[in-house]
C-alpha cells in the first residue's frame, strides 16, 4: 500500500486577501510561503486564476508565477490553472514559453476549461467570443502546437518554440479527465471543491489513458483542502472562515477571507449551516494525527500519485504552521 511518504506533496495558493488586508500584502505572503514550503520539501507551488473575487489576488497568474520563480530556487512553479477560455492560446504559449526559458525545468502549465469567475466578468475578459466545451480540445491543441517550430504556420509564438513546460489538464468533472487520458497528459483533479466527482473522474482518466510522448502511465494529482494545527479544536477555529467564504460566494456576495471571530459571529441560518457542512465535508481539518488519517484515507481511496495542499486561513503564521505540520507527516 502506498504511504504518504511515497508520493510528492505540493502547494496550491490563491494569494488570499484577508479581511483588513490588501493585494500587496497577499503577494508578500505568497512569496514568503513559496520560500518556506520550498525549504520544507514541497514539490510544486501552483497559483490559481480567479477574477473579480475580493478574497483572491492571483488573477494575473503568469505574472505571479514569474515573481515566485524569481524568489525561489528549486520548487516547481506553475498554474493551477490558467483558464483557457479567458485567453488566446497564442498569448498563453508566449507567456509560458517565456517563463520556461527564464526558469528552465521549473515551470508547469496547468490548463482549465472553466472561466474561473462569473459570467459578467468572463464577458469583460474575452468579450462575446466565448469558448464552449466543444472548442476546448481545439484550442488546447493550438496552444500545445505553438511550442514546436512550424515554418509553414503563418503565426508563431517565438518565445515558446523549444520552451514547452509540462502541460497538465485540470478538472472538477469528467470532461477534462477523459481528454487528459486520451492525450496522455497528467491530470489534476479539484477534490477540494468537487469531492463527489473525484472517484468517477479519476477512474475515467485512467480508463481513457493512452501512452504518449509525455507519459507512459497515468499520473493523478489531487487538490486537497487541508488545515492542520496543534489540536483539532484550534484547526477547526482557524478553518472556520472558509465556510463563510463559500456561503458568501454562493449568495453572490464574495468577500475577503474573514477572521475566525468574524466567521463565528455571523448569524447563520439552519440552511446556511447545512450548506457549509456539505461544502466542507471533503476538507481535512485537525491535529496532525487527524490530518494524517484524512490524507491516508484519501490516498487509499484514490491511489493518487501526488497531493496538492491548499490552506486558506486568515493569519499567515497559521498558514505557515499548517504546511509545516503537514510536511512533518509526509517527509
mmCIF file of C-alpha atoms in Angstrom:
data_model
loop_
_atom_site.group_PDB
_atom_site.id
_atom_site.type_symbol
_atom_site.label_atom_id
_atom_site.label_comp_id
_atom_site.label_asym_id
_atom_site.label_seq_id
_atom_site.Cartn_x
_atom_site.Cartn_y
_atom_site.Cartn_z
ATOM 1 C CA UNK A 1 0.000 0.000 0.000
ATOM 2 C CA UNK A 2 1.287 3.458 -0.925
ATOM 3 C CA UNK A 3 2.123 5.602 2.095
ATOM 4 C CA UNK A 4 2.122 9.375 2.450
ATOM 5 C CA UNK A 5 5.917 9.356 2.345
ATOM 6 C CA UNK A 6 5.921 7.603 -1.033
ATOM 7 C CA UNK A 7 4.374 10.460 -3.038
ATOM 8 C CA UNK A 8 5.174 14.156 -3.580
ATOM 9 C CA UNK A 9 3.189 16.842 -1.792
ATOM 10 C CA UNK A 10 2.697 20.256 -3.374
ATOM 11 C CA UNK A 11 1.073 23.636 -2.691
ATOM 12 C CA UNK A 12 -1.881 25.410 -4.306
ATOM 13 C CA UNK A 13 -2.026 29.122 -3.461
ATOM 14 C CA UNK A 14 -4.782 31.589 -4.313
ATOM 15 C CA UNK A 15 -2.916 34.571 -2.804
ATOM 16 C CA UNK A 16 -5.743 35.135 -0.288
ATOM 17 C CA UNK A 17 -6.758 38.701 0.506
ATOM 18 C CA UNK A 18 -7.902 38.671 4.110
ATOM 19 C CA UNK A 19 -10.302 40.897 5.988
ATOM 20 C CA UNK A 20 -8.377 44.065 6.802
ATOM 21 C CA UNK A 21 -5.655 43.226 4.268
ATOM 22 C CA UNK A 22 -4.908 44.064 0.630
ATOM 23 C CA UNK A 23 -3.453 42.537 -2.529
ATOM 24 C CA UNK A 24 0.071 43.831 -1.874
ATOM 25 C CA UNK A 25 0.138 42.032 1.467
ATOM 26 C CA UNK A 26 -1.247 38.905 -0.184
ATOM 27 C CA UNK A 27 1.616 38.928 -2.679
ATOM 28 C CA UNK A 28 4.221 39.345 0.061
ATOM 29 C CA UNK A 29 2.671 36.415 1.891
ATOM 30 C CA UNK A 30 2.740 34.334 -1.287
ATOM 31 C CA UNK A 31 6.467 34.920 -1.718
ATOM 32 C CA UNK A 32 7.105 34.093 1.917
ATOM 33 C CA UNK A 33 5.043 30.904 1.730
ATOM 34 C CA UNK A 34 6.731 29.815 -1.502
ATOM 35 C CA UNK A 35 10.177 30.185 0.036
ATOM 36 C CA UNK A 36 9.009 28.472 3.220
ATOM 37 C CA UNK A 37 7.400 25.477 1.522
ATOM 38 C CA UNK A 38 10.416 25.070 -0.747
ATOM 39 C CA UNK A 39 12.567 24.683 2.351
ATOM 40 C CA UNK A 40 10.032 22.230 3.790
ATOM 41 C CA UNK A 41 10.433 19.973 0.749
ATOM 42 C CA UNK A 42 7.205 20.562 -1.161
ATOM 43 C CA UNK A 43 7.446 19.630 -4.836
ATOM 44 C CA UNK A 44 5.383 22.277 -6.680
ATOM 45 C CA UNK A 45 3.900 25.683 -5.996
ATOM 46 C CA UNK A 46 0.892 26.426 -8.173
ATOM 47 C CA UNK A 47 -1.194 29.586 -8.397
ATOM 48 C CA UNK A 48 -4.838 29.663 -9.448
ATOM 49 C CA UNK A 49 -6.551 32.068 -11.848
ATOM 50 C CA UNK A 50 -9.716 33.652 -10.448
ATOM 51 C CA UNK A 51 -11.225 37.033 -11.267
ATOM 52 C CA UNK A 52 -13.498 39.554 -9.574
ATOM 53 C CA UNK A 53 -13.201 37.874 -6.179
ATOM 54 C CA UNK A 54 -12.322 40.186 -3.261
ATOM 55 C CA UNK A 55 -10.561 37.373 -1.406
ATOM 56 C CA UNK A 56 -8.270 36.158 -4.215
ATOM 57 C CA UNK A 57 -5.365 38.138 -5.672
ATOM 58 C CA UNK A 58 -3.860 35.588 -8.089
ATOM 59 C CA UNK A 59 -5.739 36.789 -11.174
ATOM 60 C CA UNK A 60 -2.620 37.771 -13.173
ATOM 61 C CA UNK A 61 -1.366 34.229 -12.784
ATOM 62 C CA UNK A 62 1.566 34.233 -15.218
ATOM 63 C CA UNK A 63 2.942 37.440 -13.699
ATOM 64 C CA UNK A 64 2.800 35.998 -10.205
ATOM 65 C CA UNK A 65 4.359 32.710 -11.328
ATOM 66 C CA UNK A 66 7.359 34.614 -12.671
ATOM 67 C CA UNK A 67 7.673 36.548 -9.421
ATOM 68 C CA UNK A 68 7.565 33.369 -7.330
ATOM 69 C CA UNK A 69 10.015 31.567 -9.600
ATOM 70 C CA UNK A 70 12.435 34.503 -9.271
ATOM 71 C CA UNK A 71 12.175 34.328 -5.475
ATOM 72 C CA UNK A 72 12.777 30.563 -5.207
ATOM 73 C CA UNK A 73 15.462 28.152 -6.363
ATOM 74 C CA UNK A 74 14.242 24.570 -6.759
ATOM 75 C CA UNK A 75 10.498 24.209 -6.307
ATOM 76 C CA UNK A 76 8.469 23.873 -9.497
ATOM 77 C CA UNK A 77 6.136 26.832 -10.077
ATOM 78 C CA UNK A 78 3.040 26.750 -12.217
ATOM 79 C CA UNK A 79 -0.607 27.450 -12.872
ATOM 80 C CA UNK A 80 -3.405 25.631 -11.177
ATOM 81 C CA UNK A 81 -4.552 26.716 -13.559
ATOM 82 C CA UNK A 82 -4.706 29.122 -16.439
ATOM 83 C CA UNK A 83 -8.314 29.216 -17.610
ATOM 84 C CA UNK A 84 -8.052 28.818 -21.377
ATOM 85 C CA UNK A 85 -11.492 30.347 -22.137
ATOM 86 C CA UNK A 86 -10.112 33.692 -20.938
ATOM 87 C CA UNK A 87 -7.033 33.785 -23.173
ATOM 88 C CA UNK A 88 -5.912 33.380 -26.746
ATOM 89 C CA UNK A 89 -3.763 30.220 -26.988
ATOM 90 C CA UNK A 90 -1.012 32.281 -28.630
ATOM 91 C CA UNK A 91 -0.773 34.561 -25.586
ATOM 92 C CA UNK A 92 -0.604 31.644 -23.152
ATOM 93 C CA UNK A 93 2.108 29.980 -25.241
ATOM 94 C CA UNK A 94 4.159 33.186 -25.332
ATOM 95 C CA UNK A 95 3.797 33.731 -21.575
ATOM 96 C CA UNK A 96 4.686 30.215 -20.519
ATOM 97 C CA UNK A 97 7.372 29.775 -23.153
ATOM 98 C CA UNK A 98 8.976 32.895 -21.736
ATOM 99 C CA UNK A 99 8.648 31.582 -18.178
ATOM 100 C CA UNK A 100 10.169 28.238 -19.156
ATOM 101 C CA UNK A 101 13.058 29.937 -20.958
ATOM 102 C CA UNK A 102 13.748 32.086 -17.893
ATOM 103 C CA UNK A 103 13.364 29.205 -15.425
ATOM 104 C CA UNK A 104 14.173 26.037 -17.396
ATOM 105 C CA UNK A 105 12.823 22.839 -15.916
ATOM 106 C CA UNK A 106 10.822 24.575 -13.175
ATOM 107 C CA UNK A 107 7.578 25.734 -14.831
ATOM 108 C CA UNK A 108 4.261 23.846 -15.086
ATOM 109 C CA UNK A 109 1.362 24.855 -17.327
ATOM 110 C CA UNK A 110 -1.903 23.673 -15.815
ATOM 111 C CA UNK A 111 -4.895 24.375 -18.063
ATOM 112 C CA UNK A 112 -8.551 24.579 -17.078
ATOM 113 C CA UNK A 113 -11.661 24.895 -19.230
ATOM 114 C CA UNK A 114 -13.830 26.918 -16.813
ATOM 115 C CA UNK A 115 -13.717 30.735 -16.775
ATOM 116 C CA UNK A 116 -12.814 30.914 -13.089
ATOM 117 C CA UNK A 117 -15.307 33.698 -12.478
ATOM 118 C CA UNK A 118 -18.895 34.857 -13.004
ATOM 119 C CA UNK A 119 -20.483 35.372 -16.430
ATOM 120 C CA UNK A 120 -20.220 39.165 -16.433
ATOM 121 C CA UNK A 121 -16.525 39.057 -15.606
ATOM 122 C CA UNK A 122 -15.969 36.354 -18.200
ATOM 123 C CA UNK A 123 -17.538 38.647 -20.790
ATOM 124 C CA UNK A 124 -15.286 41.507 -19.655
ATOM 125 C CA UNK A 125 -12.263 39.236 -20.054
ATOM 126 C CA UNK A 126 -12.973 37.895 -23.506
ATOM 127 C CA UNK A 127 -15.934 39.758 -24.977
ATOM 128 C CA UNK A 128 -18.651 37.966 -26.903
ATOM 129 C CA UNK A 129 -16.303 35.338 -28.359
ATOM 130 C CA UNK A 130 -16.747 32.621 -25.764
ATOM 131 C CA UNK A 131 -15.153 29.210 -25.618
ATOM 132 C CA UNK A 132 -17.503 26.251 -25.379
ATOM 133 C CA UNK A 133 -16.679 22.748 -24.224
ATOM 134 C CA UNK A 134 -16.611 21.711 -27.880
ATOM 135 C CA UNK A 135 -13.963 24.343 -28.675
ATOM 136 C CA UNK A 136 -11.680 23.472 -25.770
ATOM 137 C CA UNK A 137 -9.833 20.496 -27.332
ATOM 138 C CA UNK A 138 -9.171 22.510 -30.492
ATOM 139 C CA UNK A 139 -7.838 25.500 -28.551
ATOM 140 C CA UNK A 140 -5.718 23.202 -26.373
ATOM 141 C CA UNK A 141 -4.199 21.582 -29.453
ATOM 142 C CA UNK A 142 -3.490 25.040 -30.868
ATOM 143 C CA UNK A 143 -1.766 26.064 -27.640
ATOM 144 C CA UNK A 144 0.422 22.953 -27.499
ATOM 145 C CA UNK A 145 1.365 23.291 -31.183
ATOM 146 C CA UNK A 146 2.859 26.751 -30.594
ATOM 147 C CA UNK A 147 5.665 25.190 -28.541
ATOM 148 C CA UNK A 148 7.031 23.480 -31.666
ATOM 149 C CA UNK A 149 8.538 25.328 -34.632
ATOM 150 C CA UNK A 150 6.441 25.169 -37.797
ATOM 151 C CA UNK A 151 7.834 27.103 -40.751
ATOM 152 C CA UNK A 152 4.584 26.705 -42.681
ATOM 153 C CA UNK A 153 2.439 28.198 -39.920
ATOM 154 C CA UNK A 154 1.739 31.889 -40.600
ATOM 155 C CA UNK A 155 1.602 32.815 -36.891
ATOM 156 C CA UNK A 156 4.221 31.633 -34.411
ATOM 157 C CA UNK A 157 4.973 32.069 -30.723
ATOM 158 C CA UNK A 158 8.695 32.709 -30.989
ATOM 159 C CA UNK A 159 9.403 32.627 -27.253
ATOM 160 C CA UNK A 160 7.522 29.338 -26.901
ATOM 161 C CA UNK A 161 9.361 27.387 -29.575
ATOM 162 C CA UNK A 162 11.529 24.780 -27.856
ATOM 163 C CA UNK A 163 10.435 26.024 -24.439
ATOM 164 C CA UNK A 164 7.443 23.822 -23.667
ATOM 165 C CA UNK A 165 6.759 23.283 -19.972
ATOM 166 C CA UNK A 166 4.850 20.190 -18.853
ATOM 167 C CA UNK A 167 1.183 20.654 -19.763
ATOM 168 C CA UNK A 168 -1.438 19.444 -17.287
ATOM 169 C CA UNK A 169 -5.185 19.338 -17.594
ATOM 170 C CA UNK A 170 -7.226 20.403 -14.578
ATOM 171 C CA UNK A 171 -10.767 19.386 -13.900
ATOM 172 C CA UNK A 172 -13.658 19.031 -11.490
ATOM 173 C CA UNK A 173 -15.730 16.653 -13.642
ATOM 174 C CA UNK A 174 -15.260 14.030 -16.301
ATOM 175 C CA UNK A 175 -14.647 16.148 -19.406
ATOM 176 C CA UNK A 176 -11.012 17.101 -18.745
ATOM 177 C CA UNK A 177 -10.364 13.722 -17.121
ATOM 178 C CA UNK A 178 -11.250 11.905 -20.325
ATOM 179 C CA UNK A 179 -9.436 14.398 -22.542
ATOM 180 C CA UNK A 180 -6.277 14.225 -20.408
ATOM 181 C CA UNK A 181 -6.372 10.441 -20.653
ATOM 182 C CA UNK A 182 -6.855 10.435 -24.415
ATOM 183 C CA UNK A 183 -3.959 12.881 -24.877
ATOM 184 C CA UNK A 184 -1.679 11.099 -22.425
ATOM 185 C CA UNK A 185 -1.289 14.178 -20.223
ATOM 186 C CA UNK A 186 -1.048 14.380 -16.430
ATOM 187 C CA UNK A 187 -4.336 15.188 -14.723
ATOM 188 C CA UNK A 188 -5.042 17.311 -11.650
ATOM 189 C CA UNK A 189 -8.464 16.932 -10.058
ATOM 190 C CA UNK A 190 -10.051 19.560 -7.789
ATOM 191 C CA UNK A 191 -11.073 17.249 -4.962
ATOM 192 C CA UNK A 192 -11.159 20.263 -2.621
ATOM 193 C CA UNK A 193 -14.336 21.608 -4.225
ATOM 194 C CA UNK A 194 -15.762 18.695 -6.209
ATOM 195 C CA UNK A 195 -15.217 15.672 -3.985
ATOM 196 C CA UNK A 196 -18.364 13.902 -5.166
ATOM 197 C CA UNK A 197 -16.791 13.612 -8.629
ATOM 198 C CA UNK A 198 -13.315 12.562 -7.508
ATOM 199 C CA UNK A 199 -13.546 8.782 -7.832
ATOM 200 C CA UNK A 200 -15.538 8.764 -11.111
ATOM 201 C CA UNK A 201 -13.201 11.310 -12.720
ATOM 202 C CA UNK A 202 -10.030 9.530 -11.627
ATOM 203 C CA UNK A 203 -11.374 6.216 -12.922
ATOM 204 C CA UNK A 204 -12.412 7.806 -16.221
ATOM 205 C CA UNK A 205 -8.949 9.323 -16.635
ATOM 206 C CA UNK A 206 -7.201 6.032 -16.012
ATOM 207 C CA UNK A 207 -9.602 4.070 -18.225
ATOM 208 C CA UNK A 208 -9.171 6.618 -21.053
ATOM 209 C CA UNK A 209 -5.406 6.891 -20.770
ATOM 210 C CA UNK A 210 -3.287 6.351 -23.847
ATOM 211 C CA UNK A 211 0.513 6.407 -23.527
ATOM 212 C CA UNK A 212 2.122 9.435 -25.152
ATOM 213 C CA UNK A 213 5.488 11.070 -25.639
ATOM 214 C CA UNK A 214 4.813 12.756 -22.281
ATOM 215 C CA UNK A 215 3.666 9.842 -20.116
ATOM 216 C CA UNK A 216 3.822 6.060 -20.279
ATOM 217 C CA UNK A 217 1.290 5.676 -17.456
ATOM 218 C CA UNK A 218 -1.474 7.832 -15.943
ATOM 219 C CA UNK A 219 -0.468 10.457 -13.400
ATOM 220 C CA UNK A 220 -3.086 11.804 -10.995
ATOM 221 C CA UNK A 221 -2.650 14.761 -8.675
ATOM 222 C CA UNK A 222 -5.448 15.665 -6.262
ATOM 223 C CA UNK A 223 -6.093 19.121 -4.843
ATOM 224 C CA UNK A 224 -6.999 18.786 -1.162
ATOM 225 C CA UNK A 225 -8.120 21.444 1.320
ATOM 226 C CA UNK A 226 -6.088 20.886 4.486
ATOM 227 C CA UNK A 227 -5.863 22.884 7.706
ATOM 228 C CA UNK A 228 -3.551 21.496 10.364
ATOM 229 C CA UNK A 229 -2.890 22.912 13.842
ATOM 230 C CA UNK A 230 -1.683 21.616 17.181
ATOM 231 C CA UNK A 231 -5.177 20.451 18.195
ATOM 232 C CA UNK A 232 -8.434 19.575 16.439
ATOM 233 C CA UNK A 233 -10.157 22.485 18.180
ATOM 234 C CA UNK A 234 -7.582 25.036 17.063
ATOM 235 C CA UNK A 235 -7.645 23.732 13.489
ATOM 236 C CA UNK A 236 -11.437 23.951 13.328
ATOM 237 C CA UNK A 237 -11.278 27.522 14.656
ATOM 238 C CA UNK A 238 -8.792 28.810 12.104
ATOM 239 C CA UNK A 239 -10.541 26.911 9.268
ATOM 240 C CA UNK A 240 -13.935 28.373 10.200
ATOM 241 C CA UNK A 241 -13.727 31.380 7.841
ATOM 242 C CA UNK A 242 -13.760 29.060 4.818
ATOM 243 C CA UNK A 243 -17.372 28.201 5.463
ATOM 244 C CA UNK A 244 -18.423 31.855 5.485
ATOM 245 C CA UNK A 245 -16.376 32.493 2.347
ATOM 246 C CA UNK A 246 -18.153 29.694 0.468
ATOM 247 C CA UNK A 247 -21.526 30.846 1.771
ATOM 248 C CA UNK A 248 -20.923 34.438 0.655
ATOM 249 C CA UNK A 249 -19.864 33.248 -2.796
ATOM 250 C CA UNK A 250 -22.983 31.077 -3.022
ATOM 251 C CA UNK A 251 -25.120 34.129 -2.226
ATOM 252 C CA UNK A 252 -23.403 36.191 -4.934
ATOM 253 C CA UNK A 253 -21.560 38.452 -2.491
ATOM 254 C CA UNK A 254 -17.937 37.241 -2.353
ATOM 255 C CA UNK A 255 -15.852 38.701 0.477
ATOM 256 C CA UNK A 256 -12.237 38.849 1.635
ATOM 257 C CA UNK A 257 -11.242 35.923 3.849
ATOM 258 C CA UNK A 258 -12.785 36.710 7.272
ATOM 259 C CA UNK A 259 -11.165 36.358 10.671
ATOM 260 C CA UNK A 260 -12.182 33.325 12.741
ATOM 261 C CA UNK A 261 -14.083 35.636 15.071
ATOM 262 C CA UNK A 262 -15.973 37.252 12.189
ATOM 263 C CA UNK A 263 -16.925 33.807 10.958
ATOM 264 C CA UNK A 264 -18.039 32.709 14.426
ATOM 265 C CA UNK A 265 -20.163 35.841 14.911
ATOM 266 C CA UNK A 266 -22.053 35.566 11.606
ATOM 267 C CA UNK A 267 -25.837 34.967 12.044
ATOM 268 C CA UNK A 268 -26.111 31.647 10.181
ATOM 269 C CA UNK A 269 -29.469 30.134 9.385
ATOM 270 C CA UNK A 270 -30.065 26.393 9.532
ATOM 271 C CA UNK A 271 -29.849 26.298 5.735
ATOM 272 C CA UNK A 272 -26.554 28.196 5.870
ATOM 273 C CA UNK A 273 -25.109 25.695 8.312
ATOM 274 C CA UNK A 274 -26.280 22.756 6.232
ATOM 275 C CA UNK A 275 -24.676 24.239 3.115
ATOM 276 C CA UNK A 276 -21.379 24.850 4.921
ATOM 277 C CA UNK A 277 -21.347 21.376 6.425
ATOM 278 C CA UNK A 278 -21.834 19.837 2.993
ATOM 279 C CA UNK A 279 -19.310 22.146 1.345
ATOM 280 C CA UNK A 280 -16.633 21.484 3.974
ATOM 281 C CA UNK A 281 -17.170 17.715 4.132
ATOM 282 C CA UNK A 282 -14.153 16.967 1.952
ATOM 283 C CA UNK A 283 -11.804 19.300 3.858
ATOM 284 C CA UNK A 284 -9.201 17.695 6.095
ATOM 285 C CA UNK A 285 -9.086 19.750 9.286
ATOM 286 C CA UNK A 286 -7.487 18.884 12.588
ATOM 287 C CA UNK A 287 -4.421 17.972 14.570
ATOM 288 C CA UNK A 288 -1.502 16.215 12.861
ATOM 289 C CA UNK A 289 -2.972 12.825 13.759
ATOM 290 C CA UNK A 290 -6.403 13.753 12.386
ATOM 291 C CA UNK A 291 -4.866 15.141 9.202
ATOM 292 C CA UNK A 292 -2.681 12.077 8.787
ATOM 293 C CA UNK A 293 -5.747 9.821 8.917
ATOM 294 C CA UNK A 294 -7.604 12.044 6.454
ATOM 295 C CA UNK A 295 -4.753 12.084 3.968
ATOM 296 C CA UNK A 296 -4.200 8.341 4.293
ATOM 297 C CA UNK A 297 -7.885 7.740 3.615
ATOM 298 C CA UNK A 298 -7.808 9.978 0.536
ATOM 299 C CA UNK A 299 -4.716 8.205 -0.773
ATOM 300 C CA UNK A 300 -6.188 4.756 -0.118
ATOM 301 C CA UNK A 301 -9.424 5.672 -1.935
ATOM 302 C CA UNK A 302 -7.770 7.199 -4.995
ATOM 303 C CA UNK A 303 -4.213 5.810 -5.242
ATOM 304 C CA UNK A 304 -3.160 9.351 -6.213
ATOM 305 C CA UNK A 305 0.365 9.936 -7.481
ATOM 306 C CA UNK A 306 0.618 13.366 -5.833
ATOM 307 C CA UNK A 307 -1.404 15.552 -3.461
ATOM 308 C CA UNK A 308 -1.561 19.334 -3.744
ATOM 309 C CA UNK A 309 -2.496 21.002 -0.487
ATOM 310 C CA UNK A 310 -4.423 24.257 -0.351
ATOM 311 C CA UNK A 311 -4.747 26.015 3.005
ATOM 312 C CA UNK A 312 -6.895 29.135 3.320
ATOM 313 C CA UNK A 313 -6.681 30.675 6.781
ATOM 314 C CA UNK A 314 -6.740 34.314 7.872
ATOM 315 C CA UNK A 315 -3.459 34.515 9.781
ATOM 316 C CA UNK A 316 -0.378 33.976 7.643
ATOM 317 C CA UNK A 317 1.515 32.480 10.580
ATOM 318 C CA UNK A 318 -1.213 29.850 10.927
ATOM 319 C CA UNK A 319 -0.912 29.027 7.232
ATOM 320 C CA UNK A 320 2.854 28.634 7.502
ATOM 321 C CA UNK A 321 2.431 26.406 10.546
ATOM 322 C CA UNK A 322 -0.156 24.225 8.832
ATOM 323 C CA UNK A 323 2.230 23.489 5.969
ATOM 324 C CA UNK A 324 4.996 22.777 8.486
ATOM 325 C CA UNK A 325 2.885 20.208 10.315
ATOM 326 C CA UNK A 326 1.821 18.518 7.074
ATOM 327 C CA UNK A 327 5.456 18.382 5.923
ATOM 328 C CA UNK A 328 6.371 16.605 9.165
ATOM 329 C CA UNK A 329 3.757 13.971 8.370
ATOM 330 C CA UNK A 330 4.763 13.290 4.782
ATOM 331 C CA UNK A 331 8.536 13.830 4.590
#
